[in-house]
Short mmCIF file of C-alpha atoms in Angstrom, two decimals:
data_model
loop_
_atom_site.label_atom_id
_atom_site.label_comp_id
_atom_site.label_asym_id
_atom_site.label_seq_id
_atom_site.Cartn_x
_atom_site.Cartn_y
_atom_site.Cartn_z
CA MET A 1 23.68 -44.06 -4.95
CA THR A 2 24.63 -45.88 -8.27
CA VAL A 3 22.65 -45.62 -11.72
CA ARG A 4 22.45 -47.69 -14.39
CA LYS A 5 22.15 -46.03 -17.92
CA GLY A 6 18.30 -46.17 -19.05
CA GLU A 7 16.88 -46.16 -15.12
CA LYS A 8 15.61 -43.25 -13.23
CA MET A 9 16.54 -42.64 -9.46
CA ALA A 10 14.44 -43.20 -6.98
CA ILE A 11 13.39 -40.52 -4.72
CA THR A 12 11.60 -41.37 -1.28
CA ILE A 13 8.82 -40.03 0.50
CA GLN A 14 10.70 -37.43 2.96
CA GLU A 15 12.73 -35.92 -0.69
CA HIS A 16 9.20 -35.85 -1.88
CA MET A 17 7.42 -34.17 0.81
CA ALA A 18 10.61 -32.12 1.46
CA ILE A 19 10.47 -30.65 -2.59
CA ASN A 20 6.64 -30.37 -2.63
CA VAL A 21 5.81 -28.49 0.10
CA CYS A 22 9.14 -26.37 1.02
CA PRO A 23 8.15 -22.68 1.95
CA GLY A 24 10.95 -20.74 0.39
CA PRO A 25 11.79 -17.43 2.05
CA ILE A 26 9.82 -15.77 4.36
CA ARG A 27 9.30 -12.31 4.08
CA PRO A 28 8.87 -10.36 7.45
CA ILE A 29 4.98 -7.72 8.26
CA LYS A 30 5.76 -4.86 7.96
CA GLN A 31 2.57 -3.41 9.33
CA ILE A 32 -0.39 -5.16 10.51
CA SER A 33 -2.36 -3.54 7.18
CA ASP A 34 -0.48 -6.06 5.16
CA TYR A 35 -2.20 -9.17 6.26
CA PHE A 36 -5.69 -7.67 4.01
CA PRO A 37 -6.25 -7.59 0.47
CA ARG A 38 -4.94 -4.59 -1.37
CA CYS A 39 -5.24 -3.51 -4.68
CA HIS A 40 -1.20 -4.24 -6.56
CA GLY A 41 0.40 -3.74 -10.22
CA LEU A 42 -0.36 0.17 -10.10
CA GLY A 43 1.98 2.81 -10.79
CA ALA A 44 2.75 5.88 -8.64
CA ASP A 45 0.63 7.84 -11.63
CA GLY A 46 -2.88 4.43 -11.10
CA ALA A 47 -2.09 2.99 -14.82
CA HIS A 48 -0.81 -0.44 -14.84
CA SER A 49 3.40 -1.09 -14.05
CA PRO A 50 4.92 -3.09 -16.27
CA THR A 51 7.14 -4.94 -14.03
CA GLY A 52 4.26 -5.96 -11.85
CA PRO A 53 3.27 -5.16 -8.12
CA THR A 54 6.54 -3.60 -6.21
CA ASP A 55 5.25 -4.54 -2.96
CA LEU A 56 4.06 -7.27 -1.68
CA SER A 57 1.99 -8.98 1.06
CA PRO A 58 2.01 -12.61 2.75
CA LEU A 59 -1.35 -13.03 1.17
CA ASP A 60 0.34 -12.41 -2.41
CA ILE A 61 3.65 -15.03 -1.73
CA SER A 62 2.65 -18.20 -3.90
CA PRO A 63 3.41 -21.98 -1.48
CA THR A 64 6.73 -21.74 -3.46
CA GLY A 65 8.03 -18.96 -2.26
CA ARG A 66 7.88 -16.78 -5.38
CA PRO A 67 5.37 -13.98 -6.39
CA PRO A 68 2.60 -15.24 -8.23
CA ALA A 69 2.67 -13.90 -12.97
CA PHE A 70 1.17 -10.65 -13.11
CA ASP A 71 -1.93 -10.22 -15.40
CA PRO A 72 -1.77 -7.22 -16.57
CA THR A 73 -5.47 -7.71 -18.01
CA ALA A 74 -6.43 -7.78 -14.46
CA ASP A 75 -8.40 -5.00 -13.16
CA PRO A 76 -7.94 -3.98 -9.77
CA ASP A 77 -11.37 -3.19 -9.16
CA VAL A 78 -13.22 -6.89 -9.98
CA ARG A 79 -10.08 -8.50 -7.30
CA MET A 80 -11.49 -6.04 -4.42
CA GLU A 81 -15.08 -6.61 -5.40
CA GLU A 82 -14.50 -10.09 -5.10
CA GLY A 83 -12.38 -9.26 -1.83
CA THR A 84 -15.06 -7.80 -0.26
CA GLU A 85 -18.37 -10.53 -1.21
CA ILE A 86 -16.19 -12.88 0.55
CA ASP A 87 -15.48 -10.32 3.92
CA SER A 88 -18.50 -9.63 3.71
CA TYR A 89 -20.63 -13.16 3.98
CA ASP A 90 -22.76 -13.48 6.96
CA SER A 91 -22.51 -17.78 7.11
CA ASP A 92 -24.78 -16.62 10.98
CA ASP A 93 -27.28 -19.36 11.52
CA THR A 94 -29.70 -16.96 13.08
CA THR A 95 -30.11 -14.74 9.71
CA ALA A 96 -30.72 -18.44 7.79
CA LEU A 97 -34.05 -18.96 9.51
CA GLY A 98 -35.72 -15.81 7.93
CA THR A 99 -37.69 -12.83 9.63
CA LEU A 100 -40.54 -12.47 11.48
CA GLU A 101 -42.96 -9.33 10.93
CA PHE A 102 -45.93 -9.06 13.98
CA ASP A 103 -47.78 -6.74 16.23
CA LEU A 104 -49.03 -7.28 19.61
CA LEU A 105 -51.76 -4.99 21.34
CA TYR A 106 -52.68 -5.68 24.93
CA ASP A 107 -56.55 -4.50 25.93
CA GLN A 108 -56.51 -3.99 29.91
CA GLU A 109 -60.64 -3.38 29.45
CA LYS A 110 -61.10 -6.98 28.01
CA CYS A 111 -57.86 -8.76 28.87
CA THR A 112 -57.52 -9.45 25.21
CA LEU A 113 -54.01 -10.00 23.34
CA GLN A 114 -54.19 -9.57 20.23
CA CYS A 115 -51.33 -11.01 17.62
CA ASN A 116 -51.40 -9.69 14.18
CA VAL A 117 -49.05 -12.05 12.33
CA LEU A 118 -48.16 -9.82 9.32
CA ARG A 119 -44.51 -11.65 6.95
CA ALA A 120 -41.86 -13.63 7.21
CA LYS A 121 -39.28 -12.81 4.69
CA GLY A 122 -35.90 -15.01 4.06
CA LEU A 123 -37.15 -18.53 5.93
CA LYS A 124 -34.80 -21.38 5.61
CA PRO A 125 -35.97 -23.99 3.21
CA MET A 126 -37.63 -26.84 3.70
CA ASP A 127 -38.96 -28.84 0.12
CA PHE A 128 -36.86 -30.55 -2.30
CA ASN A 129 -38.49 -27.53 -4.61
CA GLY A 130 -35.77 -24.89 -3.00
CA LEU A 131 -39.18 -24.10 -0.85
CA ALA A 132 -41.45 -23.89 1.59
CA ASP A 133 -45.74 -24.11 3.48
CA PRO A 134 -45.06 -21.59 6.26
CA TYR A 135 -47.48 -21.42 8.80
CA VAL A 136 -47.71 -19.49 12.17
CA LYS A 137 -48.59 -20.96 15.43
CA LEU A 138 -48.57 -19.00 18.85
CA HIS A 139 -48.11 -20.50 22.69
CA LEU A 140 -48.12 -18.76 25.98
CA LEU A 141 -45.66 -20.13 28.56
CA PRO A 142 -45.82 -21.26 30.87
CA GLY A 143 -49.33 -23.28 30.50
CA ALA A 144 -49.94 -26.19 28.49
CA CYS A 145 -49.40 -26.46 25.15
CA LYS A 146 -52.18 -27.96 23.22
CA ALA A 147 -54.93 -25.94 25.37
CA ASN A 148 -53.69 -22.06 24.18
CA LYS A 149 -51.97 -22.64 21.05
CA LEU A 150 -53.70 -20.70 17.96
CA LYS A 151 -52.73 -20.60 14.54
CA THR A 152 -52.49 -18.98 11.05
CA LYS A 153 -53.41 -20.04 7.22
CA THR A 154 -50.55 -22.22 5.38
CA VAL A 155 -49.01 -20.29 2.79
CA ARG A 156 -47.68 -22.67 0.07
CA ASN A 157 -44.27 -22.82 -1.70
CA THR A 158 -42.65 -18.97 -0.81
CA LEU A 159 -40.54 -17.86 1.47
CA ASN A 160 -42.21 -14.89 1.58
CA PRO A 161 -45.78 -15.78 3.65
CA THR A 162 -47.98 -12.58 4.07
CA TRP A 163 -50.77 -13.61 6.36
CA ASN A 164 -51.91 -10.27 8.20
CA GLU A 165 -53.94 -12.59 10.59
CA ASN A 166 -55.19 -11.48 13.90
CA LEU A 167 -54.92 -14.26 16.81
CA THR A 168 -56.72 -13.10 20.09
CA TYR A 169 -56.22 -14.70 23.43
CA CYS A 170 -58.86 -14.18 25.54
CA GLY A 171 -59.04 -13.79 29.74
CA ILE A 172 -55.09 -12.31 29.75
CA THR A 173 -55.18 -10.68 33.35
CA GLU A 174 -52.64 -8.62 34.00
CA GLU A 175 -51.50 -11.32 36.75
CA ASP A 176 -50.86 -12.78 32.61
CA MET A 177 -48.52 -9.84 31.89
CA ALA A 178 -45.90 -9.90 34.06
CA ARG A 179 -45.43 -13.40 34.32
CA LYS A 180 -45.98 -14.60 30.68
CA ILE A 181 -44.03 -15.26 27.91
CA LEU A 182 -45.20 -15.26 24.25
CA ARG A 183 -43.64 -17.75 22.02
CA ILE A 184 -44.02 -17.27 18.19
CA SER A 185 -42.94 -20.65 15.96
CA VAL A 186 -42.69 -20.70 12.32
CA CYS A 187 -43.26 -24.26 10.82
CA ASP A 188 -43.20 -25.86 7.16
CA GLU A 189 -46.46 -27.78 6.94
CA ASP A 190 -45.83 -31.34 5.38
CA LYS A 191 -48.74 -33.66 3.93
CA LEU A 192 -47.04 -36.87 4.10
CA SER A 193 -45.23 -35.94 7.26
CA HIS A 194 -44.13 -34.78 10.28
CA ASN A 195 -44.84 -31.24 10.33
CA GLU A 196 -40.90 -29.09 10.18
CA PHE A 197 -40.10 -26.41 12.74
CA ILE A 198 -38.19 -23.15 11.11
CA GLY A 199 -37.68 -20.51 13.63
CA GLU A 200 -38.81 -19.39 16.96
CA THR A 201 -39.02 -16.11 19.21
CA ARG A 202 -40.83 -15.56 22.91
CA VAL A 203 -41.70 -12.54 23.82
CA PRO A 204 -42.37 -11.98 27.39
CA LEU A 205 -45.49 -9.74 27.82
CA ARG A 206 -44.29 -7.33 30.89
CA ARG A 207 -42.90 -5.61 27.64
CA LEU A 208 -46.02 -4.50 26.42
CA LYS A 209 -47.36 -1.14 27.24
CA TYR A 210 -51.40 -1.15 27.56
CA GLY A 211 -53.54 -0.13 25.09
CA GLN A 212 -50.20 1.08 22.69
CA LYS A 213 -49.48 -1.50 19.68
CA LYS A 214 -45.71 -2.44 19.88
CA HIS A 215 -44.14 -3.55 16.09
CA PHE A 216 -42.10 -5.81 15.75
CA ASN A 217 -39.93 -7.38 13.23
CA ILE A 218 -36.65 -10.00 14.38
CA CYS A 219 -34.79 -12.50 12.84
CA LEU A 220 -36.25 -16.10 13.80
CA GLU A 221 -34.23 -18.43 16.36
CA ARG A 222 -33.49 -21.97 16.72
CA GLN A 223 -34.49 -24.04 20.05
CA ALA A 224 -32.62 -24.30 23.13
CA PRO A 225 -31.23 -27.56 22.39
CA LEU A 226 -31.68 -29.68 25.82
CA ALA A 227 -29.01 -31.21 27.60
CA SER A 228 -28.64 -35.12 27.00
CA PRO A 229 -29.86 -36.81 30.03
CA SER A 230 -26.47 -39.34 28.01
CA SER A 231 -23.98 -36.79 29.62
CA MET A 232 -25.48 -37.20 32.94
CA THR A 233 -24.41 -40.22 35.94
CA ALA A 234 -27.42 -42.60 36.78
CA ALA A 235 -26.98 -40.86 40.61
CA LEU A 236 -27.71 -37.06 38.43
CA ARG A 237 -30.34 -38.91 36.41
CA GLY A 238 -32.07 -40.01 39.74
CA ILE A 239 -31.43 -36.91 41.74
CA SER A 240 -33.03 -34.87 38.79
CA CYS A 241 -36.09 -36.93 38.33
CA TYR A 242 -36.96 -37.10 41.79
CA LEU A 243 -36.47 -33.21 41.72
CA LYS A 244 -39.09 -33.32 38.56
CA GLU A 245 -41.44 -34.99 40.67
CA LEU A 246 -41.20 -32.62 43.80
CA GLU A 247 -41.91 -29.63 41.09
CA LYS A 248 -44.77 -31.48 39.79
CA ALA A 249 -46.14 -32.86 43.04
CA GLU A 250 -46.09 -28.74 44.50
CA GLU A 251 -47.65 -27.28 41.08
CA TRP A 252 -50.30 -29.36 41.26
CA GLU A 253 -52.57 -27.60 43.46
CA LEU A 254 -51.94 -24.76 41.48
CA GLU A 255 -51.75 -26.47 38.03
CA GLU A 256 -54.18 -24.49 35.89
CA ARG A 257 -56.52 -25.74 33.49
CA GLY A 258 -58.08 -22.99 31.37
CA ARG A 259 -60.29 -19.55 32.01
CA ILE A 260 -63.78 -18.93 32.42
CA LEU A 261 -65.20 -15.27 32.10
CA LEU A 262 -68.29 -14.72 34.37
CA SER A 263 -70.80 -11.54 35.15
CA LEU A 264 -72.38 -11.42 38.39
CA THR A 265 -75.63 -9.12 38.65
CA TYR A 266 -78.09 -8.91 41.57
CA SER A 267 -81.65 -7.63 40.36
CA SER A 268 -83.42 -6.02 42.43
CA ALA A 269 -86.65 -5.96 39.96
CA ARG A 270 -86.85 -9.81 39.94
CA GLY A 271 -85.24 -10.32 43.82
CA GLY A 272 -82.35 -13.06 42.99
CA LEU A 273 -78.79 -13.34 41.54
CA VAL A 274 -78.35 -13.41 38.06
CA VAL A 275 -74.81 -15.73 36.68
CA GLY A 276 -74.06 -15.36 33.37
CA ILE A 277 -71.80 -18.21 31.88
CA VAL A 278 -70.16 -15.77 28.92
CA ARG A 279 -67.15 -17.54 27.73
CA CYS A 280 -64.16 -19.93 28.26
CA ALA A 281 -60.81 -19.60 26.79
CA HIS A 282 -57.61 -21.69 26.37
CA LEU A 283 -59.38 -24.65 27.94
CA ALA A 284 -57.49 -27.43 28.90
CA ALA A 285 -57.60 -30.92 26.16
CA MET A 286 -59.31 -34.11 27.73
CA ASP A 287 -59.84 -36.33 24.26
CA VAL A 288 -57.29 -37.27 21.78
CA ASN A 289 -58.50 -35.47 19.55
CA GLY A 290 -56.53 -32.45 21.35
CA TYR A 291 -60.30 -31.03 22.29
CA SER A 292 -62.83 -31.16 24.73
CA ASP A 293 -66.63 -31.02 24.78
CA PRO A 294 -67.42 -28.52 27.36
CA TYR A 295 -69.91 -27.57 29.25
CA VAL A 296 -70.28 -25.23 33.19
CA LYS A 297 -72.34 -25.59 36.18
CA THR A 298 -73.13 -24.24 39.40
CA TYR A 299 -73.99 -24.19 41.76
CA LEU A 300 -75.12 -21.62 45.24
CA LYS A 301 -73.88 -23.37 48.32
CA PRO A 302 -74.62 -24.34 51.03
CA ASP A 303 -77.69 -26.90 49.15
CA VAL A 304 -77.76 -29.66 50.88
CA GLU A 305 -81.09 -30.73 48.21
CA LYS A 306 -78.81 -30.26 45.29
CA LYS A 307 -81.44 -27.59 44.01
CA SER A 308 -79.57 -24.81 43.03
CA LYS A 309 -77.79 -26.33 40.02
CA HIS A 310 -77.65 -25.39 36.45
CA LYS A 311 -75.94 -26.05 33.73
CA THR A 312 -75.28 -24.90 30.08
CA SER A 313 -75.16 -26.69 27.05
CA VAL A 314 -72.24 -28.63 25.86
CA LYS A 315 -69.84 -27.33 23.01
CA LYS A 316 -69.03 -29.76 20.42
CA LYS A 317 -64.33 -30.10 20.18
CA THR A 318 -63.52 -26.94 21.13
CA LEU A 319 -60.88 -25.42 23.78
CA ASN A 320 -62.72 -21.86 23.59
CA PRO A 321 -66.50 -22.15 23.45
CA GLU A 322 -69.05 -19.27 23.90
CA PHE A 323 -72.10 -19.89 25.87
CA ASN A 324 -73.73 -16.61 26.86
CA GLU A 325 -75.98 -18.10 29.23
CA GLU A 326 -77.83 -16.45 31.92
CA PHE A 327 -79.44 -18.83 35.08
CA PHE A 328 -81.71 -16.91 38.64
CA TYR A 329 -81.28 -17.42 42.25
CA GLU A 330 -83.82 -16.23 44.18
CA ILE A 331 -81.86 -14.85 47.53
CA GLU A 332 -81.90 -12.26 49.54
CA GLN A 333 -78.36 -9.69 49.24
CA ASN A 334 -77.76 -9.70 52.32
CA GLU A 335 -77.89 -13.78 52.51
CA LEU A 336 -75.21 -13.60 49.33
CA THR A 337 -72.44 -12.57 52.20
CA LYS A 338 -73.60 -16.65 53.59
CA ARG A 339 -72.98 -18.21 50.74
CA SER A 340 -70.49 -19.66 47.88
CA LEU A 341 -70.85 -19.52 44.36
CA GLU A 342 -69.47 -23.20 42.86
CA ILE A 343 -68.15 -22.77 39.17
CA THR A 344 -67.23 -26.47 37.62
CA VAL A 345 -66.48 -26.87 33.62
CA TRP A 346 -66.55 -30.37 32.44
CA ASP A 347 -65.65 -32.42 28.98
CA TYR A 348 -68.66 -34.41 27.97
CA ASP A 349 -68.22 -38.26 26.92
CA LEU A 350 -70.65 -40.34 25.34
CA GLY A 351 -71.21 -43.75 27.65
CA LYS A 352 -68.51 -43.03 30.04
CA SER A 353 -68.59 -40.72 33.20
CA ASN A 354 -67.76 -36.99 32.03
CA ASP A 355 -64.12 -35.90 32.57
CA PHE A 356 -63.65 -32.36 34.50
CA ILE A 357 -61.51 -29.86 33.52
CA GLY A 358 -61.78 -27.32 36.16
CA GLY A 359 -63.38 -25.11 38.57
CA VAL A 360 -63.66 -21.61 40.65
CA THR A 361 -65.08 -20.93 43.82
CA LEU A 362 -66.65 -17.39 44.53
CA GLY A 363 -67.37 -16.27 48.18
CA MET A 364 -66.56 -14.06 50.91
CA HIS A 365 -63.76 -16.96 51.88
CA SER A 366 -62.23 -16.33 48.67
CA LYS A 367 -59.24 -14.35 47.60
CA GLY A 368 -57.93 -12.28 44.48
CA GLU A 369 -60.64 -12.14 41.94
CA CYS A 370 -62.87 -14.16 42.96
CA LEU A 371 -63.17 -12.39 46.11
CA LYS A 372 -62.87 -9.24 44.52
CA HIS A 373 -65.84 -9.83 41.98
CA TRP A 374 -67.56 -11.47 45.14
CA THR A 375 -67.70 -8.41 46.57
CA GLU A 376 -68.68 -6.10 44.05
CA CYS A 377 -71.28 -7.68 43.18
CA MET A 378 -72.85 -7.61 46.26
CA ALA A 379 -72.19 -3.21 46.48
CA ALA A 380 -73.21 -2.59 42.91
CA THR A 381 -77.13 -3.36 42.94
CA ASP A 382 -78.38 -3.99 39.48
CA LYS A 383 -75.19 -3.30 37.74
CA THR A 384 -73.89 -6.33 35.85
CA VAL A 385 -69.84 -6.97 37.35
CA ASP A 386 -67.58 -9.32 34.49
CA HIS A 387 -64.49 -10.72 35.99
CA TRP A 388 -62.34 -13.91 34.30
CA HIS A 389 -61.18 -15.79 36.83
CA THR A 390 -58.65 -18.87 36.21
CA LEU A 391 -60.14 -22.45 36.29
CA THR A 392 -57.40 -24.86 37.99
CA ASN A 393 -57.06 -28.72 39.03
CA GLU A 394 -59.36 -28.46 42.51
CA LEU A 395 -62.38 -30.17 42.37
CA PRO A 396 -65.03 -29.08 45.00
CA GLY A 397 -65.53 -31.42 47.25
CA SER A 398 -69.30 -31.02 47.45
CA ASN A 399 -68.77 -31.64 43.28
CA LEU A 400 -66.49 -35.57 42.97
CA ASN A 401 -70.01 -36.39 41.13
CA ASP A 402 -71.31 -35.30 37.71
#
């Protein structure tokens, strides 16, 4: 190629790239330790060698194939610390969410589950100021989330909040301890937008020993991602929806609507049955505000003339009402084998029909805790017997009209 005087020789793009990326001579790797950074530039006596490093690893080879320039002022200890800092950097998403410390205690006699939310550390920043406004909320799974949600106060502008709050679930039976899971979530409160999820942890209640407090200090986790509907074909989506509807239909009869604590006493002095409506726990929410206005009705069946009806007062805007009210039925003790006690919980609505929340029936034809409670009452005179009962969506046929 002829180049005129005063002109520069043109280099093709292929030649330019070949010049820049040429790796130079390739040195063989003698041992696996060559892969890791080491101190170079030291003589046999531990002092800096004036001629620079004598042994090179592949990490010390520059892109041009020549050893890097030796800096006699560089401190090899500093180089080791820098390498160690990079190697020990933990980029795990789990630890980036923070840790949560809490205690759990189940009281078998009182049927209560206590969660003492202590503190959190190193939470993920959620606000523009690099901080968060965290709070903790609890849910019992499976179950209606709104009905059994408990929540702590909000601690402002911190990534290391301290709550020291004791949240208590009432009406937790041994059956619940065997099959339910406690979900503990940490969220960031935003007044101008939706609250943001930070992290969560889930504890199977079967891990707890009755009467023994268990301490937890664990890393928060992200919510498990759900399968995207777009990844399924139309046929699979149809089958999935059909199976879900069947599953809902099968579970409808067993749907839990909350718990109620009842006390039964057969009083020999008064000659009748004393029914105590103590309290309800995590009732189903029936109003748009996420609460209910519950009250309780009782019937002693059969009751053709409906003279056995008793009704408690209405508790406004709550899912965990306390009534502490008693009703008396005059009846012989041996007659209780022929009767049944129907308990129904309703949501009071002004100007329209009241909503049915849940009900339970105690009698000789009942099962489980209901039958046990009824037989214990008949067997023990002048002794108060307390039991928690699960409310279901089954409306007693004789109480269709409120």
